[in-house]
Short mmCIF file of N, CA, C and O in Angstrom, two decimals:
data_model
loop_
_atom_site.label_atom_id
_atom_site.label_comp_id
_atom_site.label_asym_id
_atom_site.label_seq_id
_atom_site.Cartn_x
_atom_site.Cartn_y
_atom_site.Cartn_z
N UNK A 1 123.36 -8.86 143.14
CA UNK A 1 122.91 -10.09 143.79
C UNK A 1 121.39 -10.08 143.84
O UNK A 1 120.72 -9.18 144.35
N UNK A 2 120.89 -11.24 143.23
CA UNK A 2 119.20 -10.78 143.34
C UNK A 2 119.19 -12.40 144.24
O UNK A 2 119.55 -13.54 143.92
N UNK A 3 118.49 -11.72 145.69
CA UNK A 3 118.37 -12.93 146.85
C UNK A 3 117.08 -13.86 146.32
O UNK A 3 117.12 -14.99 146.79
N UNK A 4 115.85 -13.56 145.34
CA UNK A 4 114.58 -14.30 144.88
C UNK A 4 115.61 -15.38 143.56
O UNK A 4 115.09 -16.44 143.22
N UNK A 5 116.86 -15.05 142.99
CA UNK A 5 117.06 -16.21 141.95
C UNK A 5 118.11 -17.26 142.84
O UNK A 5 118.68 -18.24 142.35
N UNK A 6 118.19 -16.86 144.06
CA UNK A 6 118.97 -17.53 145.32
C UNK A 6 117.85 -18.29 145.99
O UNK A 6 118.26 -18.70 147.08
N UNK A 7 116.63 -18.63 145.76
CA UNK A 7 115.67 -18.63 146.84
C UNK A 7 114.97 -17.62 147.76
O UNK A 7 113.79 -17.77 148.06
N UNK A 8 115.57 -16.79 148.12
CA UNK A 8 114.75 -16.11 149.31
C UNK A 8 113.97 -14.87 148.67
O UNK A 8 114.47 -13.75 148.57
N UNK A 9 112.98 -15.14 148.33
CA UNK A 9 111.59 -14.48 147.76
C UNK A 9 110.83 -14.04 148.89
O UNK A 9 109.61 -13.93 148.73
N UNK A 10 111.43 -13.74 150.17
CA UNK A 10 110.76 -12.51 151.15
C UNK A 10 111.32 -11.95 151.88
O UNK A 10 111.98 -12.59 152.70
N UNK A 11 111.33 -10.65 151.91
CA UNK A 11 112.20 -9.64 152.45
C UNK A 11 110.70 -9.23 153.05
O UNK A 11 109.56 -9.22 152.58
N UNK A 12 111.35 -8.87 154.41
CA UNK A 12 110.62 -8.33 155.89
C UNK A 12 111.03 -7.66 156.18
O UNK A 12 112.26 -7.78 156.09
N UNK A 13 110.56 -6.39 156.78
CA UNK A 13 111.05 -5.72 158.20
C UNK A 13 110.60 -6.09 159.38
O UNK A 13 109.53 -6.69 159.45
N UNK A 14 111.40 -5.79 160.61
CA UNK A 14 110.57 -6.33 161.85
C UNK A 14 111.10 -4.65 162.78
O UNK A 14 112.26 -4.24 162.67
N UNK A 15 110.57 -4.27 163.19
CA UNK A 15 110.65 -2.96 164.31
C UNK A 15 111.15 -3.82 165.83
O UNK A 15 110.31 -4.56 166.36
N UNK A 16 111.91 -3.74 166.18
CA UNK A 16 112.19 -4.05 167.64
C UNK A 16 111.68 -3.36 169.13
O UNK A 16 112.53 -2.47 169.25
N UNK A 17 110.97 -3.27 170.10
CA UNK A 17 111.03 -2.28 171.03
C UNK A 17 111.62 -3.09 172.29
O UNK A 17 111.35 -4.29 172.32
N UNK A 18 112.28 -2.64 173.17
CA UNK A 18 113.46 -3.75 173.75
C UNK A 18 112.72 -2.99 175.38
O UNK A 18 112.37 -1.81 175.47
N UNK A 19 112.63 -4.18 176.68
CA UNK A 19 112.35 -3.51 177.65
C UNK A 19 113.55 -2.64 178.39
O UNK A 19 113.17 -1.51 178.67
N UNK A 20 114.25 -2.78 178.58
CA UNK A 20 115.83 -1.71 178.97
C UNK A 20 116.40 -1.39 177.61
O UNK A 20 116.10 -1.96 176.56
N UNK A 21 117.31 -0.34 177.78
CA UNK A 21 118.22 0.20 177.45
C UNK A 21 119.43 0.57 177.48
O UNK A 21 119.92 1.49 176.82
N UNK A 22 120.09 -0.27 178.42
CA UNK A 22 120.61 -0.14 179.01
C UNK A 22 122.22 -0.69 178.21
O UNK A 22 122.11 -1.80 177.68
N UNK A 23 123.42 -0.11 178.12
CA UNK A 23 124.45 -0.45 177.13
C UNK A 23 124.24 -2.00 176.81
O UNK A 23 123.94 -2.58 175.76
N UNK A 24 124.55 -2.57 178.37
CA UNK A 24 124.39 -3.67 178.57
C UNK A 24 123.35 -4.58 177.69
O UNK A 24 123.78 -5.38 176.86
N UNK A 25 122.16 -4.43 177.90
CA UNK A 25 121.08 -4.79 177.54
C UNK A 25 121.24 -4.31 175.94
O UNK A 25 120.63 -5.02 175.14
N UNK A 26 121.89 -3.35 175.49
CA UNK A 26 121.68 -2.96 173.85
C UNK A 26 122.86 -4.32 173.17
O UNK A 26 122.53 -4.98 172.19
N UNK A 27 123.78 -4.46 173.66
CA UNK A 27 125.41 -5.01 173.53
C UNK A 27 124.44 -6.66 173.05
O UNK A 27 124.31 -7.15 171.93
N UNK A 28 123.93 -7.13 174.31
CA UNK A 28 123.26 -8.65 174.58
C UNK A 28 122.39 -8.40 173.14
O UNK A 28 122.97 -8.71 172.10
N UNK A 29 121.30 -7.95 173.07
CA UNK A 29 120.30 -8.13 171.87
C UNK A 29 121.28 -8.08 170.33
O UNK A 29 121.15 -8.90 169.42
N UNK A 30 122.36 -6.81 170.33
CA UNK A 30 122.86 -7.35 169.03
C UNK A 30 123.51 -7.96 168.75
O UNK A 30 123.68 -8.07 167.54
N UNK A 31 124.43 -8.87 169.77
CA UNK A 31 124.99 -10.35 170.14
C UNK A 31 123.75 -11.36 169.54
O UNK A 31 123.88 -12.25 168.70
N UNK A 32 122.75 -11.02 170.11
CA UNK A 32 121.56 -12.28 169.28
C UNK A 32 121.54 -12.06 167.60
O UNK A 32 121.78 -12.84 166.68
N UNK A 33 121.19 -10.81 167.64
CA UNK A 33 121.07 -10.27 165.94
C UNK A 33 122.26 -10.73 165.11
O UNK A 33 122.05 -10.90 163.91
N UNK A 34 123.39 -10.92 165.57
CA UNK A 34 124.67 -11.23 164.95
C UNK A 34 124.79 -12.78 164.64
O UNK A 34 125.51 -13.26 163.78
N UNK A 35 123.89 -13.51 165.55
CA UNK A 35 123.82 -14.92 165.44
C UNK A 35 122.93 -15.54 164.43
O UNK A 35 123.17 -16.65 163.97
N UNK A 36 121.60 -14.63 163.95
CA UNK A 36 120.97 -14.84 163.38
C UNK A 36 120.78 -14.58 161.81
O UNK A 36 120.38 -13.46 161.49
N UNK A 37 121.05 -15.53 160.81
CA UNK A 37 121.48 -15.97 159.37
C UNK A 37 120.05 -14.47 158.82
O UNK A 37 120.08 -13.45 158.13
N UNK A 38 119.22 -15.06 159.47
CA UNK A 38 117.94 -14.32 158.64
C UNK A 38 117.96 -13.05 158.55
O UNK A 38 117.56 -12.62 157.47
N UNK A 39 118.46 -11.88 159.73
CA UNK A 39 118.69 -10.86 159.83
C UNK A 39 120.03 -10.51 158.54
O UNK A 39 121.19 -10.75 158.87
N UNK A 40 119.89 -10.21 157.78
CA UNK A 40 120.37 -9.02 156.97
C UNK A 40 121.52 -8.25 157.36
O UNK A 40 122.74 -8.17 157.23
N UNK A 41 120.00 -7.46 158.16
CA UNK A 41 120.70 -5.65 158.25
C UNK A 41 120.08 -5.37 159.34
O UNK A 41 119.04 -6.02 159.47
N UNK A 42 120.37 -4.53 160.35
CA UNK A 42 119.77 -4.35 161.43
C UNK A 42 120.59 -2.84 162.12
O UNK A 42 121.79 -2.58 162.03
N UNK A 43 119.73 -2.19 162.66
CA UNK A 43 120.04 -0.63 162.84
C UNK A 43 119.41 -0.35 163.75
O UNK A 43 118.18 -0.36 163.70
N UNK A 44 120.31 0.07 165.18
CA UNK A 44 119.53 1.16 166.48
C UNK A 44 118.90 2.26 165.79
O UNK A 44 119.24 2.68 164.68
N UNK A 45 117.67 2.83 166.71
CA UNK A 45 116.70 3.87 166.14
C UNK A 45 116.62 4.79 167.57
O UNK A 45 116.90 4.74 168.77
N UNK A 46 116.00 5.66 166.55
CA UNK A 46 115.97 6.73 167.60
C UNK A 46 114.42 6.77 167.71
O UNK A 46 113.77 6.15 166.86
N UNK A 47 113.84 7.39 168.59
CA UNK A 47 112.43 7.27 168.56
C UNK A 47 111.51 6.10 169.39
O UNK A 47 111.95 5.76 170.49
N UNK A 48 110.18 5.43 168.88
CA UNK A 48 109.55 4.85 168.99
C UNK A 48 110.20 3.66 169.27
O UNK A 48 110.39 3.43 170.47
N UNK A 49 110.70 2.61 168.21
CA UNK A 49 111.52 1.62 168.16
C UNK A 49 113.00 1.79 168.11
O UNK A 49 113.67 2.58 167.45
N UNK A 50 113.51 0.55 169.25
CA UNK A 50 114.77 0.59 169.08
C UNK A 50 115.56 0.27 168.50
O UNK A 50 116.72 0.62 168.71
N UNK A 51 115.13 -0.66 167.37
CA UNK A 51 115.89 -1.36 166.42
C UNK A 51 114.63 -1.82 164.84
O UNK A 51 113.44 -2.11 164.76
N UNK A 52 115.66 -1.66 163.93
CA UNK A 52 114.77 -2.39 162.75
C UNK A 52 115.75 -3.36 162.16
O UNK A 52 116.97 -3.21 162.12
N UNK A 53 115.24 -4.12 161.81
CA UNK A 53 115.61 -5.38 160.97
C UNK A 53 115.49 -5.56 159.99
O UNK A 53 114.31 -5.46 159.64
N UNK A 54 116.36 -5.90 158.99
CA UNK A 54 116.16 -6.55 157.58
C UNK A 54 116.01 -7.66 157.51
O UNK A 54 117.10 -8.12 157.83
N UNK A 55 115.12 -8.75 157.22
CA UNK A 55 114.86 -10.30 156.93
C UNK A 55 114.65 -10.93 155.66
O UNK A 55 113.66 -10.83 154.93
N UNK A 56 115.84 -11.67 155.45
CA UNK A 56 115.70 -12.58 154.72
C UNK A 56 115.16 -13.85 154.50
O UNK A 56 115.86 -14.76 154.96
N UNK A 57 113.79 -14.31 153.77
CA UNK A 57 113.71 -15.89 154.13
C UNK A 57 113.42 -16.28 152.57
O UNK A 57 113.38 -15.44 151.67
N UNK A 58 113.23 -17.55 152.39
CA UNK A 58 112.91 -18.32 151.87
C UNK A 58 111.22 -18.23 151.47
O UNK A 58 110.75 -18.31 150.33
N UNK A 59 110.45 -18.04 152.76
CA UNK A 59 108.95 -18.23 152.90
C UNK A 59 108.65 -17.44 153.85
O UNK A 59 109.28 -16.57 154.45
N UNK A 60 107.17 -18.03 153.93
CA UNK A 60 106.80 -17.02 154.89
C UNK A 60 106.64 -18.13 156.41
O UNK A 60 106.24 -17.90 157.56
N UNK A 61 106.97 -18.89 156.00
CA UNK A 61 106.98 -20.05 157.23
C UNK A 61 107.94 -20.13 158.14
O UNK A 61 107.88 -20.39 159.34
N UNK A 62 109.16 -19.77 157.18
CA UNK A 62 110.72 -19.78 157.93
C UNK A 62 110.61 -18.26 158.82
O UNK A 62 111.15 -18.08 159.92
N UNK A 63 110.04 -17.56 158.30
CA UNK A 63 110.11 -15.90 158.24
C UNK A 63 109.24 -16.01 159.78
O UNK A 63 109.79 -15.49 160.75
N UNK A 64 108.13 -16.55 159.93
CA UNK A 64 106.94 -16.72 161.18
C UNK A 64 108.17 -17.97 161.90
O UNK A 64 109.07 -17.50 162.60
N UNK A 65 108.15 -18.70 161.78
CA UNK A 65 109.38 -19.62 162.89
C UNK A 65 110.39 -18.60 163.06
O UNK A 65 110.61 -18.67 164.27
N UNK A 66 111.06 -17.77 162.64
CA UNK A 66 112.06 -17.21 163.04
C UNK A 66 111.65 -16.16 164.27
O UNK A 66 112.20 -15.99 165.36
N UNK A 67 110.41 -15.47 163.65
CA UNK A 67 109.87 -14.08 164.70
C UNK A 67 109.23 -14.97 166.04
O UNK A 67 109.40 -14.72 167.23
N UNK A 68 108.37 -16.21 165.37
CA UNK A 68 108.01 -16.38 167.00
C UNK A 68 108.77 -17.27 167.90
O UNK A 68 108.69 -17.27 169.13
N UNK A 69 109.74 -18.27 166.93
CA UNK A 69 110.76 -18.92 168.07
C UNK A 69 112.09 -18.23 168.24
O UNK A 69 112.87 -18.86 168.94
N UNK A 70 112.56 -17.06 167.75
CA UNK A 70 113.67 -16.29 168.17
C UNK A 70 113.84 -14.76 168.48
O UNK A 70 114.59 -14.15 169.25
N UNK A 71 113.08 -14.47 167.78
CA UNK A 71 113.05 -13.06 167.85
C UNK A 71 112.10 -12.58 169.42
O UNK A 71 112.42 -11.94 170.43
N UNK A 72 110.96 -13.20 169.00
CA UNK A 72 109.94 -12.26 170.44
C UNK A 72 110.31 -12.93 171.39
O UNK A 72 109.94 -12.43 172.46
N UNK A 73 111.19 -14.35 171.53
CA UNK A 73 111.19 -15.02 172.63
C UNK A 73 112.73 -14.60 173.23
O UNK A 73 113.10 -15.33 174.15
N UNK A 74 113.67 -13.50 172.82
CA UNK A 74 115.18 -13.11 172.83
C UNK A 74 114.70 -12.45 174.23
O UNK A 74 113.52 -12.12 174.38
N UNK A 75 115.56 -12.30 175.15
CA UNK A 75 115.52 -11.85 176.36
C UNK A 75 115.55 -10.66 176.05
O UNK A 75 116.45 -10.38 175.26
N UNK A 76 114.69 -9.56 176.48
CA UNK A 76 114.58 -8.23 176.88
C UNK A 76 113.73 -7.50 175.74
O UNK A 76 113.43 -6.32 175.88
N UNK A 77 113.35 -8.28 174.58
CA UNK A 77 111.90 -7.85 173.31
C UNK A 77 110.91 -7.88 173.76
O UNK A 77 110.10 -8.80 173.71
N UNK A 78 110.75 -6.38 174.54
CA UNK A 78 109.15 -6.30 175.00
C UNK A 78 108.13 -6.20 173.61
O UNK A 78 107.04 -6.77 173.61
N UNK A 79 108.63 -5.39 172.37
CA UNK A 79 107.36 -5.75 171.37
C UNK A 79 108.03 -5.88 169.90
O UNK A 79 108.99 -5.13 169.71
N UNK A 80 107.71 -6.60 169.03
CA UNK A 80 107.63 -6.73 167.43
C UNK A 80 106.62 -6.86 166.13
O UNK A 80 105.68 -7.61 165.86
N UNK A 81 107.07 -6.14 165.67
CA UNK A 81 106.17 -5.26 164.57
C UNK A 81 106.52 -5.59 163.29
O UNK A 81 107.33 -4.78 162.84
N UNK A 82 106.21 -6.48 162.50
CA UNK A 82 106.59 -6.89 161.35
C UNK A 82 106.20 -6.51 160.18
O UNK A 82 104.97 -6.45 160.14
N UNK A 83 106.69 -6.24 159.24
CA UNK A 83 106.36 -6.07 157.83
C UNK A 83 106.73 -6.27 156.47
O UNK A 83 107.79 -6.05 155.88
N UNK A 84 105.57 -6.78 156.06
CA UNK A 84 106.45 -7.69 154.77
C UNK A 84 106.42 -6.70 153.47
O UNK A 84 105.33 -6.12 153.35
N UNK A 85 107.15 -6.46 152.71
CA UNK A 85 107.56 -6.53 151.46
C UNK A 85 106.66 -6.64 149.89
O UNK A 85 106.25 -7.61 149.25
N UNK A 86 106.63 -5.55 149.71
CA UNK A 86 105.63 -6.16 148.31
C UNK A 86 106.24 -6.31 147.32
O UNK A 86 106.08 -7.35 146.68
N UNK A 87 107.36 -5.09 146.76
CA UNK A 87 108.30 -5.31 145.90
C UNK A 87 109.25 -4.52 146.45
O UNK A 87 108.86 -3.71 147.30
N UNK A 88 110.72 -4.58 146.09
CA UNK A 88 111.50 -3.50 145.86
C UNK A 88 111.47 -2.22 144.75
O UNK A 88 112.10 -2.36 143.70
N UNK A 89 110.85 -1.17 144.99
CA UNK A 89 111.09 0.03 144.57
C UNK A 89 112.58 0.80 143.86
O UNK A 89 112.64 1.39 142.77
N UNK A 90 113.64 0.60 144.79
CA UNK A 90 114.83 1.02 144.10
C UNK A 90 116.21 0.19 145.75
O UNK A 90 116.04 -0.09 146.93
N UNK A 91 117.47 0.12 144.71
CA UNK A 91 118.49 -0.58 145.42
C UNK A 91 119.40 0.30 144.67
O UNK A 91 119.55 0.52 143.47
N UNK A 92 120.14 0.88 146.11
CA UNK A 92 121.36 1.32 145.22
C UNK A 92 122.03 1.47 146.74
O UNK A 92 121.90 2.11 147.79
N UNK A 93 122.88 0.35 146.08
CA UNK A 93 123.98 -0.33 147.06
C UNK A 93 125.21 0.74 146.95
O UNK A 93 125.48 1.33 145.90
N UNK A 94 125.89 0.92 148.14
CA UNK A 94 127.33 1.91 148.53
C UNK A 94 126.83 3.12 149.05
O UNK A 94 126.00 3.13 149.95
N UNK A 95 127.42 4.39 148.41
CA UNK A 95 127.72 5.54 148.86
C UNK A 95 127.12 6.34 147.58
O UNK A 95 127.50 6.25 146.41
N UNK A 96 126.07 7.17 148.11
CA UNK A 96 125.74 8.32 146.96
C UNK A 96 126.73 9.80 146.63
O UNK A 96 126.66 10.98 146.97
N UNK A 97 127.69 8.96 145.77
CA UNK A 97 128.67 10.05 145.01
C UNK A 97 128.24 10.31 144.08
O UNK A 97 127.96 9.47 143.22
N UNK A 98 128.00 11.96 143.93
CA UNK A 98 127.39 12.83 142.48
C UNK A 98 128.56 13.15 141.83
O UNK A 98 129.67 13.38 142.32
N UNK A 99 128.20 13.15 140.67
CA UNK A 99 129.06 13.43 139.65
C UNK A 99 129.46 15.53 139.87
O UNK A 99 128.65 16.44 140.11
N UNK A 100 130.34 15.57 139.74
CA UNK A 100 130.93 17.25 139.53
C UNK A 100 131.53 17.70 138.89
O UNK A 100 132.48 17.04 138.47
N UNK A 101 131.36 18.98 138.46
CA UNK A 101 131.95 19.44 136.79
C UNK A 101 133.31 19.55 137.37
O UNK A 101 134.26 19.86 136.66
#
């Protein structure tokens, strides 16, 4: 599937840092993430940030409307950290099964 001969010629990351942690509070934010077309892929973290995001857009217009009217404004996103995409390097979709004699 190449998403640029579909239209969407920008792939983003966005870093999430969420003010609680709380199950509750984790459950609610990926209830939002689940609603949202643009999000991809999205993964709890350990560390610094609590979540990263995969984004799909069209532009970089849809991509900025999405972060500042949904994303930073989602109840409990104390900060977001975005980053765009220069090219893809390598895709290798599934499960890394090696070959064995």
């Amino acid at each position: 599937l190449d998403e640029a001969a579909l239209g969407f010629t920008l792939t983003a990351f966005a870093m999430v840092g969420l003010h609680n942690q709380a199950e509750v509070d984790l459950r609610a934010f990926e209830n939002a993430v689940i609603g949202w077309p643009i999000v991809r892929e999205a993964y709890m973290l350990s560390g610094e940030n609590d979540y990263i995001l995969k984004c799909l857009a069209p532009d970089m217009t849809t991509f900025q409307d999405f972060v500042l009217d949904e994303l930073t404004a989602a109840p409990n996103v104390a900060s977001v950290k975005t980053f765009l995409t220069i090219r893809r390097a390598k895709r290798a979709p599934g499960v890394p099964i090696s070959e064995r004699d």
